[in-house]
Amino acid sequence: MDLNHLMETAQQLKQPNAETVAEYSRQKDHLLSEINRLMSEREDIETMIGKGNHAMMRDNHHNHIQFMESVFLLTKPEVLVETVTWVFKVYRSRGFLPTYWAAQLSSWKTVMESALSSKALAEIWPFYQWMIVNTPVFSKLSEQ
């Protein structure tokens, strides 16, 4: 699996409808607050992000929610792949481990389940599943 595989599989993601994106947008602040709380409460968080990287983690969550909103508004597979690859490289260089992304991306489901309708979650969650499934590929690419 490589960059070509990422592009092929990203092209299979279906853009959420406008109503779903609007619902996600309305819930952004709540989702961000909850993901920050949930991740900060983890006993193993410093192992995953490195000592002193809590502010950087919160910045990542803020940037993530803004980026995903733009992805949902206009799904462009190449932008999704390139951006996620870049994020992995940057954060890995700052001490974040691949286990952080697995934990963080899975935690988004927990916070979205409590804030979004089941219809919206069904349209948005495939993007997160795609990132989770491809975490090993992004991790490998970030080491090159």
PDB file of C-alpha atoms in Angstrom:
ATOM      1  CA  MET A   1       0.000   0.000   0.000  1.00  0.00           C
ATOM      2  CA  ASP A   2       1.273   3.408  -0.979  1.00  0.00           C
ATOM      3  CA  LEU A   3       0.234   6.853  -2.110  1.00  0.00           C
ATOM      4  CA  ASN A   4      -1.542   5.437  -5.167  1.00  0.00           C
ATOM      5  CA  HIS A   5      -3.601   3.145  -2.946  1.00  0.00           C
ATOM      6  CA  LEU A   6      -4.528   6.100  -0.736  1.00  0.00           C
ATOM      7  CA  MET A   7      -5.680   8.092  -3.751  1.00  0.00           C
ATOM      8  CA  GLU A   8      -7.726   5.205  -5.141  1.00  0.00           C
ATOM      9  CA  THR A   9      -9.478   4.524  -1.862  1.00  0.00           C
ATOM     10  CA  ALA A  10     -10.027   8.227  -1.098  1.00  0.00           C
ATOM     11  CA  GLN A  11     -11.793   8.600  -4.440  1.00  0.00           C
ATOM     12  CA  GLN A  12     -14.380   6.090  -3.209  1.00  0.00           C
ATOM     13  CA  LEU A  13     -15.458   8.374  -0.337  1.00  0.00           C
ATOM     14  CA  LYS A  14     -18.841   9.975  -0.959  1.00  0.00           C
ATOM     15  CA  GLN A  15     -19.260  13.661  -0.237  1.00  0.00           C
ATOM     16  CA  PRO A  16     -21.801  14.231   2.554  1.00  0.00           C
ATOM     17  CA  ASN A  17     -24.929  16.154   1.618  1.00  0.00           C
ATOM     18  CA  ALA A  18     -25.326  19.846   2.484  1.00  0.00           C
ATOM     19  CA  GLU A  19     -27.650  19.139   5.413  1.00  0.00           C
ATOM     20  CA  THR A  20     -25.066  16.837   7.014  1.00  0.00           C
ATOM     21  CA  VAL A  21     -22.269  19.364   6.528  1.00  0.00           C
ATOM     22  CA  ALA A  22     -24.439  22.093   8.077  1.00  0.00           C
ATOM     23  CA  GLU A  23     -25.129  19.862  11.087  1.00  0.00           C
ATOM     24  CA  TYR A  24     -21.402  19.110  11.479  1.00  0.00           C
ATOM     25  CA  SER A  25     -20.626  22.825  11.222  1.00  0.00           C
ATOM     26  CA  ARG A  26     -23.178  23.727  13.896  1.00  0.00           C
ATOM     27  CA  GLN A  27     -21.615  21.173  16.248  1.00  0.00           C
ATOM     28  CA  LYS A  28     -17.946  22.056  15.625  1.00  0.00           C
ATOM     29  CA  ASP A  29     -17.366  23.893  18.897  1.00  0.00           C
ATOM     30  CA  HIS A  30     -18.998  21.138  20.940  1.00  0.00           C
ATOM     31  CA  LEU A  31     -17.108  18.409  19.054  1.00  0.00           C
ATOM     32  CA  LEU A  32     -13.816  20.224  19.544  1.00  0.00           C
ATOM     33  CA  SER A  33     -14.408  20.725  23.246  1.00  0.00           C
ATOM     34  CA  GLU A  34     -15.316  17.069  23.721  1.00  0.00           C
ATOM     35  CA  ILE A  35     -12.378  15.642  21.742  1.00  0.00           C
ATOM     36  CA  ASN A  36      -9.977  17.837  23.711  1.00  0.00           C
ATOM     37  CA  ARG A  37     -11.515  16.708  26.987  1.00  0.00           C
ATOM     38  CA  LEU A  38     -11.589  13.038  26.024  1.00  0.00           C
ATOM     39  CA  MET A  39      -8.022  12.930  24.733  1.00  0.00           C
ATOM     40  CA  SER A  40      -6.612  15.031  27.606  1.00  0.00           C
ATOM     41  CA  GLU A  41      -8.157  12.662  30.154  1.00  0.00           C
ATOM     42  CA  ARG A  42      -6.313   9.654  28.754  1.00  0.00           C
ATOM     43  CA  GLU A  43      -3.668   8.342  31.132  1.00  0.00           C
ATOM     44  CA  ASP A  44      -1.444   7.394  28.185  1.00  0.00           C
ATOM     45  CA  ILE A  45      -1.691  10.701  26.332  1.00  0.00           C
ATOM     46  CA  GLU A  46       1.878  11.860  26.978  1.00  0.00           C
ATOM     47  CA  THR A  47       3.165   8.511  25.762  1.00  0.00           C
ATOM     48  CA  MET A  48       1.344   9.107  22.480  1.00  0.00           C
ATOM     49  CA  ILE A  49       2.067  12.823  21.970  1.00  0.00           C
ATOM     50  CA  GLY A  50       5.275  13.408  23.899  1.00  0.00           C
ATOM     51  CA  LYS A  51       5.825  15.473  27.009  1.00  0.00           C
ATOM     52  CA  GLY A  52       4.695  19.070  26.729  1.00  0.00           C
ATOM     53  CA  ASN A  53       2.733  18.630  23.491  1.00  0.00           C
ATOM     54  CA  HIS A  54      -0.780  19.150  24.882  1.00  0.00           C
ATOM     55  CA  ALA A  55      -1.199  22.572  23.244  1.00  0.00           C
ATOM     56  CA  MET A  56       0.009  21.157  19.944  1.00  0.00           C
ATOM     57  CA  MET A  57      -2.521  18.323  20.276  1.00  0.00           C
ATOM     58  CA  ARG A  58      -5.346  20.809  20.858  1.00  0.00           C
ATOM     59  CA  ASP A  59      -4.159  22.834  17.838  1.00  0.00           C
ATOM     60  CA  ASN A  60      -4.248  19.643  15.789  1.00  0.00           C
ATOM     61  CA  HIS A  61      -7.836  18.971  16.877  1.00  0.00           C
ATOM     62  CA  HIS A  62      -8.855  22.537  15.984  1.00  0.00           C
ATOM     63  CA  ASN A  63      -7.162  22.334  12.592  1.00  0.00           C
ATOM     64  CA  HIS A  64      -8.625  18.874  12.049  1.00  0.00           C
ATOM     65  CA  ILE A  65     -12.216  19.966  12.532  1.00  0.00           C
ATOM     66  CA  GLN A  66     -11.744  22.982  10.255  1.00  0.00           C
ATOM     67  CA  PHE A  67     -10.092  20.840   7.589  1.00  0.00           C
ATOM     68  CA  MET A  68     -12.710  18.098   7.741  1.00  0.00           C
ATOM     69  CA  GLU A  69     -15.468  20.657   7.349  1.00  0.00           C
ATOM     70  CA  SER A  70     -13.808  21.855   4.141  1.00  0.00           C
ATOM     71  CA  VAL A  71     -13.384  18.252   2.958  1.00  0.00           C
ATOM     72  CA  PHE A  72     -17.072  17.602   3.547  1.00  0.00           C
ATOM     73  CA  LEU A  73     -18.031  20.779   1.682  1.00  0.00           C
ATOM     74  CA  LEU A  74     -15.914  19.918  -1.334  1.00  0.00           C
ATOM     75  CA  THR A  75     -14.460  16.424  -1.334  1.00  0.00           C
ATOM     76  CA  LYS A  76     -11.167  16.424  -3.214  1.00  0.00           C
ATOM     77  CA  PRO A  77      -9.347  13.116  -2.666  1.00  0.00           C
ATOM     78  CA  GLU A  78      -5.935  14.502  -3.579  1.00  0.00           C
ATOM     79  CA  VAL A  79      -6.240  17.293  -1.000  1.00  0.00           C
ATOM     80  CA  LEU A  80      -7.343  14.821   1.659  1.00  0.00           C
ATOM     81  CA  VAL A  81      -4.431  12.461   0.966  1.00  0.00           C
ATOM     82  CA  GLU A  82      -1.797  15.183   0.675  1.00  0.00           C
ATOM     83  CA  THR A  83      -2.944  17.006   3.802  1.00  0.00           C
ATOM     84  CA  VAL A  84      -3.206  13.933   6.012  1.00  0.00           C
ATOM     85  CA  THR A  85       0.220  12.772   4.806  1.00  0.00           C
ATOM     86  CA  TRP A  86       1.688  16.197   5.620  1.00  0.00           C
ATOM     87  CA  VAL A  87       0.044  16.248   9.073  1.00  0.00           C
ATOM     88  CA  PHE A  88       1.531  12.849   9.908  1.00  0.00           C
ATOM     89  CA  LYS A  89       5.013  14.007   8.864  1.00  0.00           C
ATOM     90  CA  VAL A  90       4.850  17.231  10.845  1.00  0.00           C
ATOM     91  CA  TYR A  91       3.403  15.763  14.023  1.00  0.00           C
ATOM     92  CA  ARG A  92       5.584  12.653  13.894  1.00  0.00           C
ATOM     93  CA  SER A  93       8.623  14.955  13.719  1.00  0.00           C
ATOM     94  CA  ARG A  94       7.371  16.591  16.942  1.00  0.00           C
ATOM     95  CA  GLY A  95       7.085  13.312  18.858  1.00  0.00           C
ATOM     96  CA  PHE A  96       3.540  12.172  18.110  1.00  0.00           C
ATOM     97  CA  LEU A  97       3.267   8.402  17.694  1.00  0.00           C
ATOM     98  CA  PRO A  98       0.989   6.543  15.251  1.00  0.00           C
ATOM     99  CA  THR A  99      -0.983   5.315  18.266  1.00  0.00           C
ATOM    100  CA  TYR A 100      -2.132   8.911  18.802  1.00  0.00           C
ATOM    101  CA  TRP A 101      -3.961   8.933  15.468  1.00  0.00           C
ATOM    102  CA  ALA A 102      -5.606   5.594  16.109  1.00  0.00           C
ATOM    103  CA  ALA A 103      -6.816   6.825  19.504  1.00  0.00           C
ATOM    104  CA  GLN A 104      -7.781  10.294  18.299  1.00  0.00           C
ATOM    105  CA  LEU A 105      -9.630   9.169  15.199  1.00  0.00           C
ATOM    106  CA  SER A 106     -11.538   6.506  17.116  1.00  0.00           C
ATOM    107  CA  SER A 107     -12.417   9.078  19.772  1.00  0.00           C
ATOM    108  CA  TRP A 108     -14.014  11.307  17.152  1.00  0.00           C
ATOM    109  CA  LYS A 109     -16.699   8.643  16.752  1.00  0.00           C
ATOM    110  CA  THR A 110     -17.469   8.790  20.461  1.00  0.00           C
ATOM    111  CA  VAL A 111     -17.925  12.560  20.394  1.00  0.00           C
ATOM    112  CA  MET A 112     -19.800  12.576  17.087  1.00  0.00           C
ATOM    113  CA  GLU A 113     -22.220   9.886  18.272  1.00  0.00           C
ATOM    114  CA  SER A 114     -23.319  12.155  21.093  1.00  0.00           C
ATOM    115  CA  ALA A 115     -23.656  15.290  18.949  1.00  0.00           C
ATOM    116  CA  LEU A 116     -24.720  14.284  15.440  1.00  0.00           C
ATOM    117  CA  SER A 117     -27.783  12.579  14.046  1.00  0.00           C
ATOM    118  CA  SER A 118     -27.365   8.982  12.955  1.00  0.00           C
ATOM    119  CA  LYS A 119     -27.825  10.116   9.334  1.00  0.00           C
ATOM    120  CA  ALA A 120     -25.022  12.664   9.584  1.00  0.00           C
ATOM    121  CA  LEU A 121     -22.753  10.204  11.372  1.00  0.00           C
ATOM    122  CA  ALA A 122     -23.372   7.616   8.642  1.00  0.00           C
ATOM    123  CA  GLU A 123     -22.239  10.095   5.978  1.00  0.00           C
ATOM    124  CA  ILE A 124     -19.228  11.438   7.869  1.00  0.00           C
ATOM    125  CA  TRP A 125     -17.856   8.343   9.588  1.00  0.00           C
ATOM    126  CA  PRO A 126     -16.523   6.700   6.371  1.00  0.00           C
ATOM    127  CA  PHE A 127     -13.912   9.468   6.154  1.00  0.00           C
ATOM    128  CA  TYR A 128     -12.713   8.632   9.662  1.00  0.00           C
ATOM    129  CA  GLN A 129     -12.775   4.908   8.977  1.00  0.00           C
ATOM    130  CA  TRP A 130     -10.664   5.535   5.894  1.00  0.00           C
ATOM    131  CA  MET A 131      -8.099   7.457   7.966  1.00  0.00           C
ATOM    132  CA  ILE A 132      -8.068   4.781  10.678  1.00  0.00           C
ATOM    133  CA  VAL A 133      -7.623   1.922   8.201  1.00  0.00           C
ATOM    134  CA  ASN A 134      -4.842   3.838   6.469  1.00  0.00           C
ATOM    135  CA  THR A 135      -2.994   4.994   9.585  1.00  0.00           C
ATOM    136  CA  PRO A 136      -0.208   2.422   8.952  1.00  0.00           C
ATOM    137  CA  VAL A 137       0.217   3.740   5.402  1.00  0.00           C
ATOM    138  CA  PHE A 138       0.331   7.356   6.541  1.00  0.00           C
ATOM    139  CA  SER A 139       2.764   6.375   9.260  1.00  0.00           C
ATOM    140  CA  LYS A 140       5.030   4.625   6.760  1.00  0.00           C
ATOM    141  CA  LEU A 141       4.908   7.587   4.373  1.00  0.00           C
ATOM    142  CA  SER A 142       5.728   9.969   7.228  1.00  0.00           C
ATOM    143  CA  GLU A 143       8.976   8.099   7.843  1.00  0.00           C
ATOM    144  CA  GLN A 144      10.202   8.535   4.270  1.00  0.00           C
TER     145      GLN A 144
END
